[in-house]
mmCIF file of C-alpha atoms in Angstrom:
data_model
loop_
_atom_site.group_PDB
_atom_site.id
_atom_site.type_symbol
_atom_site.label_atom_id
_atom_site.label_comp_id
_atom_site.label_asym_id
_atom_site.label_seq_id
_atom_site.Cartn_x
_atom_site.Cartn_y
_atom_site.Cartn_z
ATOM 1 C CA MET A 1 102.630 82.040 -132.701
ATOM 2 C CA ARG A 2 100.509 84.892 -133.393
ATOM 3 C CA GLN A 3 98.071 84.787 -136.330
ATOM 4 C CA THR A 4 98.030 87.216 -139.326
ATOM 5 C CA SER A 5 94.921 88.311 -141.151
ATOM 6 C CA PRO A 6 94.727 87.392 -144.878
ATOM 7 C CA ILE A 7 94.919 91.018 -145.908
ATOM 8 C CA LEU A 8 98.293 91.431 -143.707
ATOM 9 C CA ARG A 9 99.647 88.355 -145.335
ATOM 10 C CA LEU A 10 99.125 89.891 -148.749
ATOM 11 C CA ILE A 11 100.969 92.755 -147.636
ATOM 12 C CA CYS A 12 103.970 91.025 -146.322
ATOM 13 C CA THR A 13 104.221 88.882 -149.476
ATOM 14 C CA ALA A 14 103.986 91.999 -152.014
ATOM 15 C CA LEU A 15 106.655 93.767 -149.534
ATOM 16 C CA ALA A 16 109.004 90.878 -149.856
ATOM 17 C CA GLY A 17 109.155 91.104 -153.614
ATOM 18 C CA VAL A 18 109.430 94.716 -153.699
ATOM 19 C CA VAL A 19 112.056 95.290 -151.128
ATOM 20 C CA LEU A 20 114.251 92.146 -152.294
ATOM 21 C CA SER A 21 113.981 93.504 -155.932
ATOM 22 C CA LEU A 22 115.183 97.051 -154.838
ATOM 23 C CA SER A 23 117.860 95.857 -152.659
ATOM 24 C CA ALA A 24 119.374 93.699 -155.096
ATOM 25 C CA ALA A 25 120.387 97.081 -156.734
ATOM 26 C CA GLN A 26 122.123 98.593 -153.884
ATOM 27 C CA ALA A 27 125.744 98.140 -154.030
ATOM 28 C CA GLN A 28 127.858 97.949 -150.577
ATOM 29 C CA GLU A 29 131.396 98.591 -150.014
ATOM 30 C CA ASP A 30 133.816 96.089 -151.353
ATOM 31 C CA GLU A 31 136.055 95.979 -148.047
ATOM 32 C CA GLY A 32 135.194 94.435 -144.773
ATOM 33 C CA LEU A 33 132.913 91.484 -144.463
ATOM 34 C CA ASP A 34 129.314 91.613 -145.881
ATOM 35 C CA ILE A 35 127.355 89.561 -143.251
ATOM 36 C CA GLY A 36 123.894 89.550 -144.417
ATOM 37 C CA ASP A 37 121.058 91.332 -146.346
ATOM 38 C CA ALA A 38 118.327 93.273 -144.786
ATOM 39 C CA PRO A 39 115.009 91.452 -144.270
ATOM 40 C CA VAL A 40 111.602 92.695 -145.533
ATOM 41 C CA ILE A 41 109.676 95.205 -144.109
ATOM 42 C CA MET A 42 107.098 93.522 -141.802
ATOM 43 C CA PRO A 43 103.295 94.553 -141.502
ATOM 44 C CA ALA A 44 101.682 95.525 -138.027
ATOM 45 C CA ASP A 45 99.373 93.162 -136.420
ATOM 46 C CA PRO A 46 96.099 93.678 -135.896
ATOM 47 C CA ALA A 47 96.264 92.131 -132.236
ATOM 48 C CA ASP A 48 98.821 94.751 -131.530
ATOM 49 C CA ALA A 49 96.293 97.533 -131.623
ATOM 50 C CA GLY A 50 94.749 97.187 -128.323
ATOM 51 C CA THR A 51 94.409 100.737 -127.080
ATOM 52 C CA ILE A 52 92.611 103.746 -127.981
ATOM 53 C CA GLU A 53 94.629 106.408 -129.977
ATOM 54 C CA ARG A 54 93.911 110.306 -129.468
ATOM 55 C CA GLY A 55 95.612 112.888 -131.290
ATOM 56 C CA LEU A 56 99.101 113.601 -132.804
ATOM 57 C CA GLY A 57 101.851 112.397 -130.539
ATOM 58 C CA GLY A 58 105.381 113.817 -130.286
ATOM 59 C CA GLY A 59 107.215 110.948 -131.430
ATOM 60 C CA GLY A 60 110.672 110.992 -130.266
ATOM 61 C CA PRO A 61 113.537 108.343 -129.939
ATOM 62 C CA ASP A 62 112.126 107.383 -126.543
ATOM 63 C CA ASN A 63 108.573 106.807 -128.203
ATOM 64 C CA SER A 64 107.373 109.473 -125.507
ATOM 65 C CA GLY A 65 105.009 110.466 -128.380
ATOM 66 C CA ASP A 66 103.703 106.732 -129.171
ATOM 67 C CA ALA A 67 100.289 107.430 -130.566
ATOM 68 C CA ARG A 68 99.152 104.017 -128.981
ATOM 69 C CA ALA A 69 98.913 105.653 -125.691
ATOM 70 C CA LEU A 70 95.782 106.608 -124.171
ATOM 71 C CA ASP A 71 96.429 110.006 -123.600
ATOM 72 C CA ARG A 72 94.483 113.053 -124.707
ATOM 73 C CA ASN A 73 96.335 115.805 -123.134
ATOM 74 C CA ALA A 74 99.734 116.922 -123.952
ATOM 75 C CA ARG A 75 102.596 115.430 -122.239
ATOM 76 C CA ASP A 76 104.686 117.316 -119.920
ATOM 77 C CA SER A 77 107.637 118.860 -121.453
ATOM 78 C CA ALA A 78 111.202 118.007 -120.308
ATOM 79 C CA PRO A 79 112.742 120.734 -118.053
ATOM 80 C CA PRO A 80 115.490 122.957 -120.188
ATOM 81 C CA VAL A 81 118.968 121.968 -119.805
ATOM 82 C CA VAL A 82 120.849 124.452 -117.608
ATOM 83 C CA LYS A 83 124.660 124.844 -118.457
ATOM 84 C CA GLY A 84 127.096 126.063 -115.939
ATOM 85 C CA ALA A 85 130.032 128.543 -116.730
ATOM 86 C CA LYS A 86 132.808 127.256 -118.518
ATOM 87 C CA VAL A 87 136.499 128.068 -117.416
ATOM 88 C CA SER A 88 137.808 130.269 -120.608
ATOM 89 C CA PRO A 89 141.670 130.232 -121.790
ATOM 90 C CA ASP A 90 142.722 133.127 -119.667
ATOM 91 C CA GLY A 91 141.409 131.560 -116.488
ATOM 92 C CA GLY A 92 138.033 133.522 -116.142
ATOM 93 C CA LYS A 93 134.546 132.381 -116.439
ATOM 94 C CA GLU A 94 132.832 132.685 -119.520
ATOM 95 C CA GLU A 95 129.096 133.923 -119.540
ATOM 96 C CA LEU A 96 126.741 131.635 -118.239
ATOM 97 C CA GLN A 97 124.150 130.325 -120.068
ATOM 98 C CA GLY A 98 120.639 129.727 -118.582
ATOM 99 C CA ILE A 99 119.886 130.075 -114.969
ATOM 100 C CA ASN A 100 122.542 129.288 -112.284
ATOM 101 C CA ILE A 101 120.327 128.255 -109.034
ATOM 102 C CA PHE A 102 123.113 128.939 -106.925
ATOM 103 C CA LEU A 103 124.111 132.567 -108.221
ATOM 104 C CA ARG A 104 120.419 133.255 -108.498
ATOM 105 C CA MET A 105 119.680 132.397 -105.049
ATOM 106 C CA GLY A 106 117.141 135.069 -103.679
ATOM 107 C CA THR A 107 117.223 137.112 -106.959
ATOM 108 C CA PRO A 108 113.699 137.504 -108.212
ATOM 109 C CA LEU A 109 112.799 135.389 -111.485
ATOM 110 C CA PRO A 110 110.762 136.322 -114.479
ATOM 111 C CA GLU A 111 107.275 135.906 -114.573
ATOM 112 C CA LEU A 112 105.902 132.746 -116.075
ATOM 113 C CA PRO A 113 104.090 133.240 -119.397
ATOM 114 C CA LEU A 114 100.433 133.047 -119.164
ATOM 115 C CA GLU A 115 98.693 129.506 -119.505
ATOM 116 C CA ARG A 116 96.000 129.369 -122.087
ATOM 117 C CA PRO A 117 92.712 128.935 -120.640
ATOM 118 C CA PHE A 118 91.183 125.483 -121.015
ATOM 119 C CA ALA A 119 87.797 126.065 -122.952
ATOM 120 C CA ASP A 120 86.613 122.674 -123.135
ATOM 121 C CA GLU A 121 84.469 120.592 -120.693
ATOM 122 C CA PRO A 122 86.642 117.986 -118.822
ATOM 123 C CA ASP A 123 86.001 114.352 -120.113
ATOM 124 C CA GLU A 124 84.856 112.721 -117.076
ATOM 125 C CA ALA A 125 84.348 109.349 -118.643
ATOM 126 C CA TYR A 126 87.877 109.489 -120.288
ATOM 127 C CA GLY A 127 89.222 110.483 -117.062
ATOM 128 C CA ALA A 128 87.580 107.449 -115.184
ATOM 129 C CA PHE A 129 88.969 105.067 -117.530
ATOM 130 C CA GLN A 130 92.273 106.518 -117.299
ATOM 131 C CA ARG A 131 92.001 105.976 -113.394
ATOM 132 C CA GLY A 132 91.065 102.365 -114.179
ATOM 133 C CA LEU A 133 87.519 102.820 -112.964
ATOM 134 C CA PHE A 134 86.029 101.352 -115.912
ATOM 135 C CA LEU A 135 82.258 101.158 -114.857
ATOM 136 C CA THR A 136 82.172 104.814 -113.889
ATOM 137 C CA ALA A 137 83.496 105.055 -117.515
ATOM 138 C CA VAL A 138 80.808 102.994 -118.973
ATOM 139 C CA ASP A 139 78.113 105.198 -116.725
ATOM 140 C CA LYS A 140 79.258 108.481 -118.010
ATOM 141 C CA ALA A 141 80.138 107.300 -121.668
ATOM 142 C CA LEU A 142 77.033 105.680 -122.482
ATOM 143 C CA PRO A 143 74.625 108.588 -122.387
ATOM 144 C CA ARG A 144 76.795 110.458 -124.457
ATOM 145 C CA ALA A 145 77.225 107.736 -126.960
ATOM 146 C CA GLN A 146 73.557 107.070 -127.376
ATOM 147 C CA LEU A 147 73.190 110.661 -127.935
ATOM 148 C CA GLY A 148 75.784 110.218 -131.000
ATOM 149 C CA ASP A 149 79.038 111.398 -129.178
ATOM 150 C CA PRO A 150 81.938 109.550 -131.535
ATOM 151 C CA ALA A 151 84.452 109.755 -128.655
ATOM 152 C CA ALA A 152 82.339 108.434 -126.072
ATOM 153 C CA GLN A 153 81.278 105.857 -128.837
ATOM 154 C CA THR A 154 84.893 104.746 -129.373
ATOM 155 C CA LEU A 155 85.589 104.533 -125.335
ATOM 156 C CA LEU A 156 82.723 102.001 -124.961
ATOM 157 C CA ALA A 157 84.023 100.058 -127.980
ATOM 158 C CA GLU A 158 87.479 99.800 -126.402
ATOM 159 C CA ILE A 159 86.148 98.624 -123.079
ATOM 160 C CA MET A 160 83.977 96.231 -124.515
ATOM 161 C CA SER A 161 86.348 94.743 -126.968
ATOM 162 C CA ARG A 162 89.141 94.115 -124.133
ATOM 163 C CA GLY A 163 86.385 93.104 -121.309
ATOM 164 C CA LEU A 164 87.635 96.127 -118.861
ATOM 165 C CA GLY A 165 85.265 95.864 -115.836
ATOM 166 C CA VAL A 166 82.517 94.503 -118.281
ATOM 167 C CA LYS A 167 82.023 91.046 -119.792
ATOM 168 C CA ARG A 168 84.056 91.192 -123.167
ATOM 169 C CA ASP A 169 81.691 91.782 -126.074
ATOM 170 C CA PRO A 170 83.329 91.742 -129.633
ATOM 171 C CA LYS A 171 80.138 92.298 -131.293
ATOM 172 C CA GLY A 172 78.892 94.966 -129.054
ATOM 173 C CA ALA A 173 82.302 96.751 -129.759
ATOM 174 C CA ALA A 174 82.105 96.374 -133.092
ATOM 175 C CA PHE A 175 78.520 98.055 -133.140
ATOM 176 C CA TRP A 176 79.924 101.071 -131.391
ATOM 177 C CA TYR A 177 83.399 101.142 -133.287
ATOM 178 C CA ALA A 178 80.917 101.203 -136.299
ATOM 179 C CA GLN A 179 78.907 104.222 -135.123
ATOM 180 C CA ALA A 180 82.073 106.034 -133.875
ATOM 181 C CA ALA A 181 83.612 105.575 -137.339
ATOM 182 C CA GLN A 182 80.607 107.042 -138.914
ATOM 183 C CA GLY A 183 80.950 109.985 -136.826
ATOM 184 C CA GLY A 184 84.287 110.533 -138.032
ATOM 185 C CA ASP A 185 86.504 109.331 -134.962
ATOM 186 C CA PRO A 186 89.834 108.301 -136.292
ATOM 187 C CA ALA A 187 90.583 105.677 -133.847
ATOM 188 C CA ALA A 188 87.315 103.909 -134.454
ATOM 189 C CA MET A 189 87.818 104.327 -138.278
ATOM 190 C CA PHE A 190 91.270 102.436 -137.825
ATOM 191 C CA LYS A 191 89.870 99.636 -135.444
ATOM 192 C CA TYR A 192 86.422 98.991 -137.511
ATOM 193 C CA ALA A 193 88.667 99.019 -140.637
ATOM 194 C CA LEU A 194 90.957 96.112 -139.067
ATOM 195 C CA MET A 195 87.635 94.290 -138.255
ATOM 196 C CA MET A 196 86.432 94.538 -141.728
ATOM 197 C CA MET A 197 89.605 93.297 -143.165
ATOM 198 C CA GLU A 198 89.763 90.346 -140.723
ATOM 199 C CA GLY A 199 85.933 89.298 -141.420
ATOM 200 C CA ARG A 200 85.592 87.432 -137.782
ATOM 201 C CA VAL A 201 83.286 89.752 -136.146
ATOM 202 C CA VAL A 202 81.644 91.845 -138.974
ATOM 203 C CA GLU A 203 81.228 90.916 -142.401
ATOM 204 C CA GLN A 204 84.773 91.357 -144.693
ATOM 205 C CA ASP A 205 84.355 94.660 -146.711
ATOM 206 C CA LYS A 206 87.566 95.425 -148.379
ATOM 207 C CA ALA A 207 86.478 98.654 -149.982
ATOM 208 C CA LYS A 208 85.020 100.032 -146.972
ATOM 209 C CA ALA A 209 87.648 98.904 -144.942
ATOM 210 C CA ASP A 210 90.432 100.791 -147.153
ATOM 211 C CA ASP A 211 88.122 104.017 -147.102
ATOM 212 C CA TYR A 212 87.988 104.077 -143.488
ATOM 213 C CA MET A 213 91.564 103.245 -142.934
ATOM 214 C CA ARG A 214 92.698 105.822 -145.547
ATOM 215 C CA ARG A 215 90.395 108.540 -143.908
ATOM 216 C CA ALA A 216 91.750 107.746 -140.187
ATOM 217 C CA ALA A 217 95.433 108.085 -141.803
ATOM 218 C CA GLU A 218 94.539 111.384 -143.251
ATOM 219 C CA ALA A 219 93.022 112.468 -139.881
ATOM 220 C CA GLY A 220 96.397 111.591 -138.223
ATOM 221 C CA ASN A 221 95.962 108.454 -136.577
ATOM 222 C CA ALA A 222 99.590 106.954 -136.628
ATOM 223 C CA SER A 223 98.794 103.383 -136.560
ATOM 224 C CA ALA A 224 96.471 103.825 -139.651
ATOM 225 C CA GLN A 225 99.175 105.892 -141.460
ATOM 226 C CA PHE A 226 101.342 102.823 -141.157
ATOM 227 C CA ASN A 227 98.651 100.370 -142.191
ATOM 228 C CA TRP A 228 97.536 102.488 -145.078
ATOM 229 C CA ALA A 229 101.015 103.072 -146.228
ATOM 230 C CA GLN A 230 101.229 99.172 -146.494
ATOM 231 C CA ILE A 231 98.281 98.623 -148.393
ATOM 232 C CA LEU A 232 99.532 101.165 -150.915
ATOM 233 C CA VAL A 233 102.614 99.412 -151.013
ATOM 234 C CA SER A 234 100.995 95.947 -151.582
ATOM 235 C CA GLU A 235 98.611 97.290 -154.307
ATOM 236 C CA ASN A 236 101.248 99.269 -156.063
ATOM 237 C CA PRO A 237 104.068 96.964 -156.658
ATOM 238 C CA GLY A 238 107.398 98.654 -157.040
ATOM 239 C CA VAL A 239 108.751 102.096 -156.922
ATOM 240 C CA ARG A 240 105.318 103.690 -157.446
ATOM 241 C CA GLY A 241 103.777 102.060 -154.574
ATOM 242 C CA LEU A 242 106.857 102.816 -152.174
ATOM 243 C CA THR A 243 106.820 106.516 -153.315
ATOM 244 C CA MET A 244 102.970 106.820 -152.670
ATOM 245 C CA ALA A 245 103.366 104.916 -149.293
ATOM 246 C CA MET A 246 106.273 107.246 -147.967
ATOM 247 C CA PRO A 247 104.485 110.327 -146.838
ATOM 248 C CA PHE A 248 102.506 108.089 -144.547
ATOM 249 C CA TYR A 249 105.451 106.207 -143.320
ATOM 250 C CA GLU A 250 107.124 109.519 -142.570
ATOM 251 C CA LYS A 251 104.041 110.363 -140.515
ATOM 252 C CA ALA A 252 103.800 107.274 -138.475
ATOM 253 C CA ALA A 253 107.302 107.201 -137.852
ATOM 254 C CA GLU A 254 107.221 110.863 -136.551
ATOM 255 C CA GLN A 255 104.507 109.674 -134.228
ATOM 256 C CA GLY A 256 106.835 106.819 -132.423
ATOM 257 C CA ILE A 257 105.668 103.715 -134.406
ATOM 258 C CA ALA A 258 108.719 101.611 -134.463
ATOM 259 C CA ASP A 259 107.238 99.534 -137.469
ATOM 260 C CA ALA A 260 107.010 102.745 -139.613
ATOM 261 C CA GLN A 261 110.434 103.810 -138.717
ATOM 262 C CA TYR A 262 111.886 100.594 -139.889
ATOM 263 C CA ALA A 263 109.674 100.971 -142.902
ATOM 264 C CA LEU A 264 110.993 104.241 -143.614
ATOM 265 C CA ALA A 265 114.606 103.468 -143.125
ATOM 266 C CA GLN A 266 114.125 100.664 -145.822
ATOM 267 C CA VAL A 267 112.335 102.862 -148.158
ATOM 268 C CA TYR A 268 114.789 105.817 -147.877
ATOM 269 C CA SER A 269 117.573 103.110 -148.545
ATOM 270 C CA ALA A 270 115.757 101.587 -151.594
ATOM 271 C CA LEU A 271 114.499 104.461 -153.442
ATOM 272 C CA LYS A 272 116.763 106.345 -155.654
ATOM 273 C CA GLU A 273 114.884 109.259 -156.662
ATOM 274 C CA ILE A 274 114.187 111.131 -153.340
ATOM 275 C CA PRO A 275 116.107 113.936 -151.844
ATOM 276 C CA GLN A 276 119.767 113.361 -150.203
ATOM 277 C CA GLU A 277 118.925 114.625 -147.005
ATOM 278 C CA LYS A 278 116.014 111.934 -146.728
ATOM 279 C CA LYS A 279 118.771 109.086 -147.746
ATOM 280 C CA ASN A 280 121.071 110.675 -145.221
ATOM 281 C CA ARG A 281 118.424 109.555 -142.591
ATOM 282 C CA ALA A 282 117.877 106.220 -143.289
ATOM 283 C CA ARG A 283 120.236 104.934 -140.430
ATOM 284 C CA GLU A 284 118.939 107.567 -137.884
ATOM 285 C CA TRP A 285 115.060 105.833 -138.422
ATOM 286 C CA MET A 286 116.572 102.694 -138.401
ATOM 287 C CA GLU A 287 118.549 103.186 -135.079
ATOM 288 C CA ARG A 288 115.335 105.082 -133.687
ATOM 289 C CA ALA A 289 113.268 101.857 -134.396
ATOM 290 C CA ALA A 290 116.190 99.604 -132.694
ATOM 291 C CA ARG A 291 116.062 101.811 -129.524
ATOM 292 C CA ALA A 292 112.177 101.114 -129.352
ATOM 293 C CA GLY A 293 112.884 97.633 -129.332
ATOM 294 C CA PHE A 294 111.849 96.430 -132.601
ATOM 295 C CA ASP A 295 114.462 93.318 -132.988
ATOM 296 C CA THR A 296 114.450 92.937 -136.663
ATOM 297 C CA ALA A 297 115.776 96.889 -136.594
ATOM 298 C CA GLN A 298 118.409 95.850 -134.449
ATOM 299 C CA LEU A 299 119.559 93.142 -136.317
ATOM 300 C CA ASP A 300 119.575 95.540 -139.504
ATOM 301 C CA MET A 301 121.299 98.419 -137.623
ATOM 302 C CA GLY A 302 123.808 95.886 -136.578
ATOM 303 C CA LEU A 303 124.317 94.662 -139.991
ATOM 304 C CA TRP A 304 124.374 98.237 -141.570
ATOM 305 C CA GLN A 305 127.254 99.231 -139.040
ATOM 306 C CA VAL A 306 129.305 96.438 -139.637
ATOM 307 C CA ASN A 307 128.947 96.469 -143.632
ATOM 308 C CA GLY A 308 129.169 100.293 -143.673
ATOM 309 C CA TYR A 309 125.851 100.435 -145.254
ATOM 310 C CA ASN A 310 124.168 104.016 -145.403
ATOM 311 C CA GLY A 311 126.618 105.747 -143.201
ATOM 312 C CA PRO A 312 130.547 104.810 -141.931
ATOM 313 C CA ARG A 313 131.673 101.186 -140.885
ATOM 314 C CA ASP A 314 131.771 100.896 -136.999
ATOM 315 C CA TYR A 315 132.104 97.287 -135.976
ATOM 316 C CA GLU A 316 131.976 97.787 -132.142
ATOM 317 C CA LYS A 317 128.440 99.292 -132.588
ATOM 318 C CA GLY A 318 127.342 96.609 -135.053
ATOM 319 C CA TYR A 319 128.633 93.961 -132.432
ATOM 320 C CA ARG A 320 126.614 95.652 -129.932
ATOM 321 C CA TRP A 321 123.380 95.942 -131.878
ATOM 322 C CA LEU A 322 123.698 92.317 -133.002
ATOM 323 C CA SER A 323 124.326 91.093 -129.340
ATOM 324 C CA ILE A 324 121.025 92.899 -128.387
ATOM 325 C CA ALA A 325 119.176 91.402 -131.242
ATOM 326 C CA ALA A 326 120.634 88.078 -130.453
ATOM 327 C CA LYS A 327 119.874 87.895 -127.055
ATOM 328 C CA ARG A 328 116.377 88.704 -127.748
ATOM 329 C CA GLY A 329 116.364 85.535 -129.668
ATOM 330 C CA ASN A 330 116.684 86.593 -133.398
ATOM 331 C CA VAL A 331 117.927 83.872 -134.894
ATOM 332 C CA VAL A 332 119.646 85.703 -137.885
ATOM 333 C CA ALA A 333 121.284 87.841 -135.271
ATOM 334 C CA GLN A 334 122.676 84.657 -133.523
ATOM 335 C CA ASN A 335 124.053 83.641 -136.626
ATOM 336 C CA ARG A 336 125.823 86.691 -137.765
ATOM 337 C CA LEU A 337 127.262 87.496 -134.261
ATOM 338 C CA ALA A 338 128.882 84.075 -134.554
ATOM 339 C CA HIS A 339 130.793 85.530 -137.596
ATOM 340 C CA LEU A 340 131.791 88.428 -135.440
ATOM 341 C CA TYR A 341 133.292 86.383 -132.606
ATOM 342 C CA ILE A 342 135.248 83.937 -135.539
ATOM 343 C CA ASN A 343 136.641 87.106 -137.187
ATOM 344 C CA ALA A 344 137.071 89.347 -134.057
ATOM 345 C CA LEU A 345 134.986 92.004 -135.696
ATOM 346 C CA GLY A 346 134.056 94.696 -132.724
ATOM 347 C CA THR A 347 134.953 92.208 -129.958
ATOM 348 C CA ALA A 348 137.729 90.028 -129.112
ATOM 349 C CA PRO A 349 137.789 86.578 -130.954
ATOM 350 C CA ASN A 350 135.923 83.735 -128.887
ATOM 351 C CA PRO A 351 135.680 80.537 -130.526
ATOM 352 C CA VAL A 352 133.340 78.911 -127.660
ATOM 353 C CA GLU A 353 130.901 82.029 -127.655
ATOM 354 C CA ALA A 354 130.895 82.017 -131.542
ATOM 355 C CA ALA A 355 130.078 78.038 -131.249
ATOM 356 C CA LYS A 356 127.141 78.894 -128.859
ATOM 357 C CA TRP A 357 125.596 81.304 -131.313
ATOM 358 C CA TYR A 358 125.955 78.964 -134.090
ATOM 359 C CA VAL A 359 124.428 76.278 -132.085
ATOM 360 C CA LEU A 360 121.233 78.341 -131.040
ATOM 361 C CA SER A 361 120.902 79.507 -134.542
ATOM 362 C CA ARG A 362 121.204 75.873 -136.114
ATOM 363 C CA ARG A 363 118.529 74.347 -133.491
ATOM 364 C CA ALA A 364 116.255 77.224 -134.838
ATOM 365 C CA GLY A 365 116.565 75.877 -138.490
ATOM 366 C CA LEU A 366 119.320 78.159 -139.789
ATOM 367 C CA LYS A 367 122.001 76.537 -141.723
ATOM 368 C CA ASP A 368 125.485 77.574 -142.482
ATOM 369 C CA VAL A 369 128.114 75.618 -144.215
ATOM 370 C CA GLY A 370 130.816 77.893 -143.160
ATOM 371 C CA LEU A 371 130.032 77.943 -139.347
ATOM 372 C CA GLU A 372 129.305 74.257 -139.379
ATOM 373 C CA ASP A 373 132.971 73.770 -140.629
ATOM 374 C CA PHE A 374 134.262 75.996 -137.956
ATOM 375 C CA TYR A 375 132.150 74.271 -135.331
ATOM 376 C CA LEU A 376 133.612 70.786 -136.526
ATOM 377 C CA GLY A 377 136.900 72.230 -136.440
ATOM 378 C CA LEU A 378 136.755 72.688 -132.629
ATOM 379 C CA ASN A 379 138.434 70.356 -130.035
ATOM 380 C CA GLU A 380 135.874 68.145 -127.810
ATOM 381 C CA ASP A 381 135.943 70.329 -124.886
ATOM 382 C CA GLN A 382 135.161 73.633 -126.719
ATOM 383 C CA GLN A 383 132.197 71.997 -128.486
ATOM 384 C CA LYS A 384 131.002 70.646 -125.054
ATOM 385 C CA GLN A 385 131.208 74.176 -123.370
ATOM 386 C CA ALA A 386 129.417 75.807 -126.433
ATOM 387 C CA ILE A 387 126.612 73.494 -126.080
ATOM 388 C CA ASP A 388 126.367 73.810 -122.557
ATOM 389 C CA GLN A 389 126.273 77.396 -122.771
ATOM 390 C CA ALA A 390 123.381 77.320 -125.318
ATOM 391 C CA ASN A 391 121.539 74.917 -123.021
ATOM 392 C CA ARG A 392 121.568 77.670 -120.284
ATOM 393 C CA PHE A 393 120.614 80.395 -122.748
ATOM 394 C CA ARG A 394 117.554 82.544 -121.854
ATOM 395 C CA ARG A 395 116.100 84.958 -124.087
ATOM 396 C CA GLY A 396 116.700 88.473 -122.466
#
């Protein structure tokens, strides 16, 4: 069980009240089976922020633009999709789109566009860090850090905080994070803000932490954008806080932060006074968070599909998402999946499988009177099979 800092527990408590109060006003379709409400927006844990962040990322469904990746350079773009010729109604072929290798064999291709020259000096310290040469990175970064280079100071702090090639030194890391934060490095401002929120290594200072978090968010740090949005929501209850936080959720979501994608889907769903085109994207953002492996988003995606919430009803897709979340150990998903097997929604009816998922969720402490009655109505052999399968279950 990972620990959560006091400020993040405050955020989680505030968000629970906000989202639950707003979701109560949302009416779902009357037809079909309603198998659960959406859980609250959860905050990021400072322990998850373990890598240096550099610049803005692309942020796609595959998280290739994840802002937490240690990568200063632009990622390689995917090659263009080459479409072949299609057969036309009259038996001929339509004009080819793109370059067909076989037809163009031996034909001179157009000149490639000129690359823009790289004007900056290569960062040898960061290059050594990327190759795992941590002591070399320290040797090259330290002189620059002592001269006031914020990027080198942040790199040193990261190496010291994680004990990469050197003895782990939280206080030394805090010193260099502080120096780099004063120099305006967004990653350092974010990390030092978290340290001041926790108050373990440095003195707790909420006002200064909030200022650094805001500045890091405005400078483009994706994790800071998400955390600053959480702070705005916690300190400004209701619609006002969600409205203030929404632009920062959007920026972090675009950079691939799954927590922000999930939060944005909930905000778009909860707020009434936003453009319809944004509301129409709520399910898209929920699915992006689910595809990133966020099990709570996988649960919600399944519930939205089954209940026809924020889009058309699709029992099969809902069943698939709930299955993924259940197999990853999400207790609520396990409970809801049992209902799908009983009611044959998106899957064939299977009383033993339904009982298995009920047993697993009940063992985790989630009670359900309806499922208990269903389980007691099974014969002894079915109950034994369900228990045996539950005992063999391993989280996927």
